[in-house]
mmCIF file of C-alpha atoms in Angstrom:
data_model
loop_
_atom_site.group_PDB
_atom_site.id
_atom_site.type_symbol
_atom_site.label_atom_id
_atom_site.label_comp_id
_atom_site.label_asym_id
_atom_site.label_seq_id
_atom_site.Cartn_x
_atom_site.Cartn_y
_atom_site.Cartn_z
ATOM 1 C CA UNK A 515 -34.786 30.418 -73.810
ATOM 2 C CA UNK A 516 -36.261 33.557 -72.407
ATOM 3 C CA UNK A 517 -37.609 36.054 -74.675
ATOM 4 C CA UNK A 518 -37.444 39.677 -73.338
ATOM 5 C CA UNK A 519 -40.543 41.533 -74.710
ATOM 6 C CA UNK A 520 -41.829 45.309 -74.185
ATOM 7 C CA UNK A 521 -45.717 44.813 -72.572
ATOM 8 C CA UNK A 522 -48.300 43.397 -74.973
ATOM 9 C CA UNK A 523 -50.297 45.654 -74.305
ATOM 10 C CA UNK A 524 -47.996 48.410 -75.986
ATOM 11 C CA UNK A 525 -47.293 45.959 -78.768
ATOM 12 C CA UNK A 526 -51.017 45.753 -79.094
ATOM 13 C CA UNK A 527 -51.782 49.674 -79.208
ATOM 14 C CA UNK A 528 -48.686 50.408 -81.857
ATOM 15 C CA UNK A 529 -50.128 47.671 -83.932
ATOM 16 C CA UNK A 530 -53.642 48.430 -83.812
ATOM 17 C CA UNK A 531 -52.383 52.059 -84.500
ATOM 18 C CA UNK A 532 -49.523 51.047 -87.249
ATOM 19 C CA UNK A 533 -52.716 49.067 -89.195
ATOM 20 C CA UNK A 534 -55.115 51.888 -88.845
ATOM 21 C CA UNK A 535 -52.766 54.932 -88.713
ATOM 22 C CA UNK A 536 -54.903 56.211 -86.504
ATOM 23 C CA UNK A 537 -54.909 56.478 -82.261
ATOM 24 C CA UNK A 538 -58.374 57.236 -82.748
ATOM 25 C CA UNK A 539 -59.413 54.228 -84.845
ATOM 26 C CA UNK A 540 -57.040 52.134 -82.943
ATOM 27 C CA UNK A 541 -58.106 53.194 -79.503
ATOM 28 C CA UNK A 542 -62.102 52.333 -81.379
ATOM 29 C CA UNK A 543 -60.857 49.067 -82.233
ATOM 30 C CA UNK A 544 -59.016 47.941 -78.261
ATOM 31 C CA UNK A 545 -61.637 50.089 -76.906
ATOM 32 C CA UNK A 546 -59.771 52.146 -74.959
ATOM 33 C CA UNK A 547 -59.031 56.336 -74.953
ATOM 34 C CA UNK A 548 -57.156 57.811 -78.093
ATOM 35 C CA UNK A 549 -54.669 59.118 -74.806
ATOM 36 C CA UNK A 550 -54.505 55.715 -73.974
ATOM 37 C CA UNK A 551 -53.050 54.275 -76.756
ATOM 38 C CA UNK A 552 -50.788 57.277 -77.478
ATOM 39 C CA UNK A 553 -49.871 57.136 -74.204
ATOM 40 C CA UNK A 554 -48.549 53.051 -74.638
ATOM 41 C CA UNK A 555 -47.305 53.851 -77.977
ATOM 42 C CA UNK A 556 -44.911 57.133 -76.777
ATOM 43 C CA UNK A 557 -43.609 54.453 -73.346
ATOM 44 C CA UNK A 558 -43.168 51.300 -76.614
ATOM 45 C CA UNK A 559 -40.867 54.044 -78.325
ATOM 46 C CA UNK A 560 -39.098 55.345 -75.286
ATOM 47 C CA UNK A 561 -38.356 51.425 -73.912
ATOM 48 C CA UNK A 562 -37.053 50.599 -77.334
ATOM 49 C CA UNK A 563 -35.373 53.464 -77.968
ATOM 50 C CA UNK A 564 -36.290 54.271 -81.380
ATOM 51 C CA UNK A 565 -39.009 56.468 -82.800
ATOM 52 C CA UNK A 566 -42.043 53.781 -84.711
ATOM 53 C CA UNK A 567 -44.264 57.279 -86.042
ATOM 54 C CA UNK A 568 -43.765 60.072 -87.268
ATOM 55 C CA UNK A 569 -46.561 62.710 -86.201
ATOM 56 C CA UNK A 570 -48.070 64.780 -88.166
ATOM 57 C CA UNK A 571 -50.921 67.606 -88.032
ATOM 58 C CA UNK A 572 -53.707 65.239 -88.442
ATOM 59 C CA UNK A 573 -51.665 62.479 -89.716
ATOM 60 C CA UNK A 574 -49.586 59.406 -88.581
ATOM 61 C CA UNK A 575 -46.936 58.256 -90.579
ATOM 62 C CA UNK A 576 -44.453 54.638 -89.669
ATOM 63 C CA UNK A 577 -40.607 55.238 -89.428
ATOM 64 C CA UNK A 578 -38.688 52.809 -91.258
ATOM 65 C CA UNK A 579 -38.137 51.015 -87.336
ATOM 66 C CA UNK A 580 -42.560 50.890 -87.243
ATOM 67 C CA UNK A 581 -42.444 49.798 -90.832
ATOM 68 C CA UNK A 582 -40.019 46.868 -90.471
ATOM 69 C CA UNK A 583 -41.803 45.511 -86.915
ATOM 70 C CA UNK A 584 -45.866 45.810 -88.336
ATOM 71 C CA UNK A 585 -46.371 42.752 -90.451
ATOM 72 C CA UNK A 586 -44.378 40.655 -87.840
ATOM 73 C CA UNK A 587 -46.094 42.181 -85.121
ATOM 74 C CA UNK A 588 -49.422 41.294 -87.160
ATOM 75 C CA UNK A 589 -48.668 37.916 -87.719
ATOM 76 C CA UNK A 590 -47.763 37.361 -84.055
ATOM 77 C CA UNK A 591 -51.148 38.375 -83.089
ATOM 78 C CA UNK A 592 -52.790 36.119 -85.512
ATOM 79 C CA UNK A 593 -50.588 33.098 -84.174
ATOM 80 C CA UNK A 594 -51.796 34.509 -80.619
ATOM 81 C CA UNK A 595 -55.509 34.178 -81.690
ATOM 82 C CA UNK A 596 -55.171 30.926 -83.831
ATOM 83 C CA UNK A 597 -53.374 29.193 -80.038
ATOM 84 C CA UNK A 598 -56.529 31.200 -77.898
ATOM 85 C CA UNK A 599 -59.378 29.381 -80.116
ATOM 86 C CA UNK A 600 -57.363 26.516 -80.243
ATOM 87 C CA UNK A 601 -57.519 25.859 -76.541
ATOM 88 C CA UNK A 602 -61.254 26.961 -76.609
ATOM 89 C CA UNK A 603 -62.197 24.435 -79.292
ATOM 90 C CA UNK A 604 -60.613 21.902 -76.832
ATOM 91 C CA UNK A 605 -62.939 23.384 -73.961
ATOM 92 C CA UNK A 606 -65.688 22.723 -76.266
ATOM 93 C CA UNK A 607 -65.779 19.303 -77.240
ATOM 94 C CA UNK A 608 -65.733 18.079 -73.478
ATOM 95 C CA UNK A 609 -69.285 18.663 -71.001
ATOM 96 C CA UNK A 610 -71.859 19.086 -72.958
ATOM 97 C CA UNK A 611 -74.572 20.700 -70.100
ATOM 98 C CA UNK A 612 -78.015 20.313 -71.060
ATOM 99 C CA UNK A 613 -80.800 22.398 -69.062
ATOM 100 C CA UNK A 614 -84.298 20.729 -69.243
ATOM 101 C CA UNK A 615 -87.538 20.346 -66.647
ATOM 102 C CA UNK A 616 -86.868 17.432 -64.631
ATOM 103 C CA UNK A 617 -90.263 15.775 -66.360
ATOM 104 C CA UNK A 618 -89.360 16.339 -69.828
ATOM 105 C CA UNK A 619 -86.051 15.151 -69.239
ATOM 106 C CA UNK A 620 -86.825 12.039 -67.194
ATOM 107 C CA UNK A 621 -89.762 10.944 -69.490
ATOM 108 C CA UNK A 622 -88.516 12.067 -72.987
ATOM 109 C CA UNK A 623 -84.734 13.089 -73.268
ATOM 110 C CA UNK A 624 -82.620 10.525 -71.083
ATOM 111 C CA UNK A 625 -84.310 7.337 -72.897
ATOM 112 C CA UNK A 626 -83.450 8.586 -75.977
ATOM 113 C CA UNK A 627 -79.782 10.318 -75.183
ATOM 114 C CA UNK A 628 -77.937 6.646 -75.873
ATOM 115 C CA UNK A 629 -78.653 7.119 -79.609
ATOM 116 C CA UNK A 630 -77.002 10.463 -79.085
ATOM 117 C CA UNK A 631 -73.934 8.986 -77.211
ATOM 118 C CA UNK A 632 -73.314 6.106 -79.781
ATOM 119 C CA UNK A 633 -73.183 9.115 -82.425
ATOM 120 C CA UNK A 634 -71.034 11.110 -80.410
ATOM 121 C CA UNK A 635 -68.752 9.377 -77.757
ATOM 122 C CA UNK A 636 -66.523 11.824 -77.277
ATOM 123 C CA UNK A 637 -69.044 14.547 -76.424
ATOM 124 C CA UNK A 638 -69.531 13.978 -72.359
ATOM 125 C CA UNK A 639 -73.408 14.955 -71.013
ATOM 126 C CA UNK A 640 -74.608 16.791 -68.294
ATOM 127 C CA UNK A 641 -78.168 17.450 -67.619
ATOM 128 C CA UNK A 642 -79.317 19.943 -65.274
ATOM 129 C CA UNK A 643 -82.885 19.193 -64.243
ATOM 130 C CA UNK A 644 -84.581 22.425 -63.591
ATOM 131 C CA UNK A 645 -87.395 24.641 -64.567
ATOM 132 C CA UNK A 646 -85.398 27.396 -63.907
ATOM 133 C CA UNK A 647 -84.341 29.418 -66.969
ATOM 134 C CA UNK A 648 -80.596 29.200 -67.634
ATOM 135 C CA UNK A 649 -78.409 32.043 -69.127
ATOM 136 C CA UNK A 650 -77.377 30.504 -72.354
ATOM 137 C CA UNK A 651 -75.462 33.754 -73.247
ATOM 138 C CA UNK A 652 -73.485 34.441 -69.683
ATOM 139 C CA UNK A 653 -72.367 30.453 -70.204
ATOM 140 C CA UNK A 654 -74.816 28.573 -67.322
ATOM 141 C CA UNK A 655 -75.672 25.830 -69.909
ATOM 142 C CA UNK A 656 -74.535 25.154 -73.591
ATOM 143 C CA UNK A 657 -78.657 24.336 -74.349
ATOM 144 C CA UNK A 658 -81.712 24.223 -72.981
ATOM 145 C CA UNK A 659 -85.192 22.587 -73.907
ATOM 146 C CA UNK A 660 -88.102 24.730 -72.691
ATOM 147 C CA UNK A 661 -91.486 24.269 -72.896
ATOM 148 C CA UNK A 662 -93.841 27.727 -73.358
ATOM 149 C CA UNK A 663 -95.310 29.882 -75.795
ATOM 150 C CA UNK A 664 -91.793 31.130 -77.789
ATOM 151 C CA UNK A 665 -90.275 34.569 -78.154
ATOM 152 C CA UNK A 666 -87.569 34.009 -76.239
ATOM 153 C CA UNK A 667 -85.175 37.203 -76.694
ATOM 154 C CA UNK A 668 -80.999 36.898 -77.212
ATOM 155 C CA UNK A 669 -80.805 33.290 -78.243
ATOM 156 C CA UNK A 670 -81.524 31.417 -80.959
ATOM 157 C CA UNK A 671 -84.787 29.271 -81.151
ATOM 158 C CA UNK A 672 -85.703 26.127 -82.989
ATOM 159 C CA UNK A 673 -89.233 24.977 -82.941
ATOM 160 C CA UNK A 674 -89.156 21.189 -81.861
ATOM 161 C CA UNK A 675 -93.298 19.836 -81.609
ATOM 162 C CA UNK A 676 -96.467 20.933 -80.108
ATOM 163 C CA UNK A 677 -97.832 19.131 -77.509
ATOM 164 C CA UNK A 678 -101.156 17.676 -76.816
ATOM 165 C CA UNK A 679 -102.958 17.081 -73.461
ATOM 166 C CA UNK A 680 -104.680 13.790 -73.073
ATOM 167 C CA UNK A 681 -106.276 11.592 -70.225
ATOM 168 C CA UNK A 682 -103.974 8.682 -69.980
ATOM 169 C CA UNK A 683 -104.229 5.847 -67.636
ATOM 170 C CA UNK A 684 -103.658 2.068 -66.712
ATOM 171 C CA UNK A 685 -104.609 -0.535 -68.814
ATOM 172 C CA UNK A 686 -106.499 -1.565 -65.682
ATOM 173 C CA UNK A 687 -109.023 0.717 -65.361
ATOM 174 C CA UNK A 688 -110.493 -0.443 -69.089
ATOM 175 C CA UNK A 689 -112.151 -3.315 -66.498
ATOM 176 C CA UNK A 690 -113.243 -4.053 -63.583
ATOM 177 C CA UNK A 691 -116.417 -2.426 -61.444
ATOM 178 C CA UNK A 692 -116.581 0.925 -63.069
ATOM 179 C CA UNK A 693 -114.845 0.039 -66.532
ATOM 180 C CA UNK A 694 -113.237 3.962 -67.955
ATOM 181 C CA UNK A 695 -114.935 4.157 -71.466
ATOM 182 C CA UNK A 696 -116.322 7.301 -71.800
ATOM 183 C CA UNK A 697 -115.574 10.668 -70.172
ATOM 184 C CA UNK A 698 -118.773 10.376 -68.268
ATOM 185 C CA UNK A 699 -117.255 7.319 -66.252
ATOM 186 C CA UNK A 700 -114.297 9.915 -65.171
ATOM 187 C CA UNK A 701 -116.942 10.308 -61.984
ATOM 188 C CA UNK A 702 -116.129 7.007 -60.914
ATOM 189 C CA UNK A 703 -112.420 7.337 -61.311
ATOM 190 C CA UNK A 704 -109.379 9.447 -59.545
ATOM 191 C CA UNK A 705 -108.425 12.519 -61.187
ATOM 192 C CA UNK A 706 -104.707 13.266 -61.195
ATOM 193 C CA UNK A 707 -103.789 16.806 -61.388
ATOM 194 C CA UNK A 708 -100.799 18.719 -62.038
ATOM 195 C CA UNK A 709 -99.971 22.485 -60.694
ATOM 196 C CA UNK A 710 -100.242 24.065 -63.960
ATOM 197 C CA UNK A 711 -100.257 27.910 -64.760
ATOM 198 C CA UNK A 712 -103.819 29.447 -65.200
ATOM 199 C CA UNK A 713 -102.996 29.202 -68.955
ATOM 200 C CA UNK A 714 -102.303 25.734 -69.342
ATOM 201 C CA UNK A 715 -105.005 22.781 -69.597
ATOM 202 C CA UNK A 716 -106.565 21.810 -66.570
ATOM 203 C CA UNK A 717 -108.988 18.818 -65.704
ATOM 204 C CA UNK A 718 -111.744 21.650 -64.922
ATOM 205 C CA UNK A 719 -111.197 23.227 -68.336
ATOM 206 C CA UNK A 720 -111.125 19.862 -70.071
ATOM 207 C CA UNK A 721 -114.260 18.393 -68.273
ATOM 208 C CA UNK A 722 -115.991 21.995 -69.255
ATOM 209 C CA UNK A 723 -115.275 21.106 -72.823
ATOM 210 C CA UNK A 724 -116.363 17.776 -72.789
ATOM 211 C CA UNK A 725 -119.765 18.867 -71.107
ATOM 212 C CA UNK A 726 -119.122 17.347 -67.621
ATOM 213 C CA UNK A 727 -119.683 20.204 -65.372
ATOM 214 C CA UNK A 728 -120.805 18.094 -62.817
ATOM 215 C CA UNK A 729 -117.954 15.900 -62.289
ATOM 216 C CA UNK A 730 -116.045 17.813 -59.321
ATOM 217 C CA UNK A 731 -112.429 18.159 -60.912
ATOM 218 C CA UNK A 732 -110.235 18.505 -57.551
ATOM 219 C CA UNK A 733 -111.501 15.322 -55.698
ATOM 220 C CA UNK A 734 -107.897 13.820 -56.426
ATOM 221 C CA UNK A 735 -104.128 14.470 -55.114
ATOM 222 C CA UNK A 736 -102.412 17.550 -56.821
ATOM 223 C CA UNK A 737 -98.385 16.983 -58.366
ATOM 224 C CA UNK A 738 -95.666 19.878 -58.689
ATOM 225 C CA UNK A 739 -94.637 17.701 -62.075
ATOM 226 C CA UNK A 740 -95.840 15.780 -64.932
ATOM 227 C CA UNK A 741 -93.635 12.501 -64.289
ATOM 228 C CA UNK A 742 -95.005 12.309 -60.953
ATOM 229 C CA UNK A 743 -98.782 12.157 -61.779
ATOM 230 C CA UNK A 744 -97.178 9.713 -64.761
ATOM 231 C CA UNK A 745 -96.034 7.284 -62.008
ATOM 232 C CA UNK A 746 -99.511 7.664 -60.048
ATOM 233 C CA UNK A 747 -101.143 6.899 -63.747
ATOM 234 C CA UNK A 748 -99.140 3.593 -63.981
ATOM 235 C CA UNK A 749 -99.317 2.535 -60.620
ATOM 236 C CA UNK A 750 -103.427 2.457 -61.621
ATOM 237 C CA UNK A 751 -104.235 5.407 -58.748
ATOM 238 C CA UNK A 752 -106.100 7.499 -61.561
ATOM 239 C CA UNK A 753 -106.502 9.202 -64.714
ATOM 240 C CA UNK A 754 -103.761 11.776 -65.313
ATOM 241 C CA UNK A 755 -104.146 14.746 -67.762
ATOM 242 C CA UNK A 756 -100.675 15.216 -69.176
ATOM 243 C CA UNK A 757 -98.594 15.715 -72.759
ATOM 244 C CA UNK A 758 -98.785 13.063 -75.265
ATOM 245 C CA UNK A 759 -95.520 13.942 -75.885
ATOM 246 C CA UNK A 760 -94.347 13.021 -72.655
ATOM 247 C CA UNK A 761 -95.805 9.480 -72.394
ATOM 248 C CA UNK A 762 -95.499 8.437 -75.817
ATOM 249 C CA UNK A 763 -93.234 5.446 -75.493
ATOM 250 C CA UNK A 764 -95.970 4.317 -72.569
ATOM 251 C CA UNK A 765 -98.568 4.405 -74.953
ATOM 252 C CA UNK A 766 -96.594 2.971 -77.672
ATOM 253 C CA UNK A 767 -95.175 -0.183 -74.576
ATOM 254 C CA UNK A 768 -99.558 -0.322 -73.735
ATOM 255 C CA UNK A 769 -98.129 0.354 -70.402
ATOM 256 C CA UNK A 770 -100.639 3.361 -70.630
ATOM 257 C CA UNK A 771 -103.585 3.890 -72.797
ATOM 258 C CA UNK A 772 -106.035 6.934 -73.997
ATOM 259 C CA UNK A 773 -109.407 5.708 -72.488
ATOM 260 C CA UNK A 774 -111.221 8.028 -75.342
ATOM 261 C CA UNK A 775 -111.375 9.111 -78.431
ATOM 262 C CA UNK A 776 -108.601 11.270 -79.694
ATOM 263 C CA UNK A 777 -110.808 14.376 -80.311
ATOM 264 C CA UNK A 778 -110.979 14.600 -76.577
ATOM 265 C CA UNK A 779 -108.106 15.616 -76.631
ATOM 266 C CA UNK A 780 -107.180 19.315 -75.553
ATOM 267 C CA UNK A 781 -104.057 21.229 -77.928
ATOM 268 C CA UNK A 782 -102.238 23.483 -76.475
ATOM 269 C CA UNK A 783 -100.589 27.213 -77.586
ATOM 270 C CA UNK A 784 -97.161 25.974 -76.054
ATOM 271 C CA UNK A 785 -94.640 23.887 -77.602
ATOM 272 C CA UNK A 786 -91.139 22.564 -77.313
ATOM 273 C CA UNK A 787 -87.795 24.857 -78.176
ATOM 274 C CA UNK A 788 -84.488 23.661 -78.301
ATOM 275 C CA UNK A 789 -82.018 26.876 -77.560
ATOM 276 C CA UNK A 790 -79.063 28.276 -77.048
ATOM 277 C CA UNK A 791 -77.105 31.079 -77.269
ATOM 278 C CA UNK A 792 -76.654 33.011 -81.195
ATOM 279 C CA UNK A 793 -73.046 33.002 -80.824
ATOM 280 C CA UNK A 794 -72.580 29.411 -80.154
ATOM 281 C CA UNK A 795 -74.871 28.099 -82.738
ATOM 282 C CA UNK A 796 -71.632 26.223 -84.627
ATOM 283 C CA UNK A 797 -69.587 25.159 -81.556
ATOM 284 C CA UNK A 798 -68.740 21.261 -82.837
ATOM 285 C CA UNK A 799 -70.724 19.826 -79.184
ATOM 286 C CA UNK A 800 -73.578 22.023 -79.497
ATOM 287 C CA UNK A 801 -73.865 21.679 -83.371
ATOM 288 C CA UNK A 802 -74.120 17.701 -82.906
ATOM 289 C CA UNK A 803 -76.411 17.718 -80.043
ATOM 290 C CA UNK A 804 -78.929 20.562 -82.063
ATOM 291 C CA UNK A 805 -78.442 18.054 -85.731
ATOM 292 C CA UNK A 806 -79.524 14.728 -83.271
ATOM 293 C CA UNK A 807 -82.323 16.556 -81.730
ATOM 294 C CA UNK A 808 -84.230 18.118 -84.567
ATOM 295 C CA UNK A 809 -83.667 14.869 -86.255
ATOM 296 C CA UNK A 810 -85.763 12.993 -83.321
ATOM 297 C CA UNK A 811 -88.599 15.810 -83.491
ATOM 298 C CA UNK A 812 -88.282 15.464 -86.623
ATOM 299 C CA UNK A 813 -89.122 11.816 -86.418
ATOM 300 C CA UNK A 814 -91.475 12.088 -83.830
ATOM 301 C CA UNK A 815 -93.421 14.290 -86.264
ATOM 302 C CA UNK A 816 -93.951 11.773 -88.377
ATOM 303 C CA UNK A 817 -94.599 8.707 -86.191
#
């Protein structure tokens, strides 16, 4: 059955204006000109053919016709809103779209995301490797995992864990000719480094700190990311200085090992965030994927 009905958009202006009694408050609320909504209310009246105000010198009263059609007219626009969020809560529970660096993702999120799909089936994932920094508010990616110094403005942030930088390598080079026991062996060994920013831990800084200015730090290959000096690490072609974080289930497998002493370690000012945008904080996907991943930084605090 067809329903013949005026433009919502006049409906819209005479009951913003009926609620407020007010073109002024109503053309605030639509954001749009006073004129404007005068201007839809007076071509509402004419299409109808029946005055809904009666106006006044500073003043807008409802006829008995604007009276009668409000609360109806109200309700109808609640229904309209209830049906709108309805099919945008439906939107939401499908791809969730995760934005993460390609190393932290590779070596830290996907071998843990199966404890996240047996929680939540019906939430489908999509991760977008990339260092680049999505637009959580303009809708590029529901969340993303960065890895920096915080203060990131127009989202909301949750701390996950610091990260440490340690030498890591293969259980092989404990052995053979030059056995890696101290940092003063590094001079026999490959040095793996990673294109880091001038703020971030290098090998030069760390061998500085451990009193090894002689050692010459760029005598090995250079990697654009972490997960590729990893793979060099395992494959027994060096030492790599990288995030505990990062190859903590190799260290926990033996598959690498720390060749020193902890306090050799180097700490670093940056840490993991989980974020996403403030006014998305309690859509159902995003609120189950933020809950799981606190809880495993949560855990991996405590390990």
């Amino acid at each position: 059955m067809v329903r013949p009905l005026p433009p919502l958009n006049a409906l819209r202006a005479f009951e913003a204006a009926g609620r407020h009694l007010s073109f002024t408050r109503a053309a605030a609320e639509l954001n749009v000109t006073p004129a404007a909504v005068s201007h839809q209310v007076k071509a509402l009246e004419d299409l109808l053919g029946v005055p809904l105000f009666r106006r006044l010198t500073r003043a807008l009263m409802l006829t008995e016709a604007g009276q009668a059609a409000l609360p109806l007219l109200g309700q109808g626009f609640d229904r309209l809103a209830q049906g709108v969020e309805a099919m945008r809560a439906h939107s939401e529970s499908g791809v969730l779209t995760i934005s993460v660096s390609p190393s932290f993702g590779g070596m830290w999120l996907v071998p843990r995301l199966e404890r996240f799909r047996c929680r939540h089936p019906e939430i489908e994932i999509r991760i977008d490797g990339t260092d680049r920094l999505a637009d959580l508010v303009r809708g590029e990616a529901d969340i993303a995992i960065r890895y920096g110094p915080g203060g990131y403005d127009g989202v909301r942030i949750d701390w996950l864990f610091h990260q440490i930088n340690t030498p890591v390598c293969s259980p092989a080079l404990l052995t053979g000719e030059h056995p890696l026991r101290t940092p003063e062996d590094l001079r026999h060994h490959t040095l793996l480094h990673i294109d880091w920013t001038d703020t971030e831990p290098s090998w030069r800084m760390w061998l500085t700190a451990a009193g090894l200015q002689d050692i010459v730090p760029a005598s090995g290959p250079w990697f654009s990311m972490e997960s590729m000096a990893v793979q060099s690490a395992l494959d027994g072609a060096g030492v790599a200085l990288v995030g505990d974080v990062l190859v903590a289930d190799h260290l926990a497998t033996g598959r690498l090992v720390r060749p020193f002493d902890p306090s050799f370690s180097t700490p670093l000012a940056f840490s993991y965030y989980l974020l996403c945008a403030e006014d998305r904080v309690e859509v159902p996907k995003i609120a189950a994927f933020r809950e799981w991943l606190l809880e495993e930084a949560r855990e991996l605090q405590s390990a």
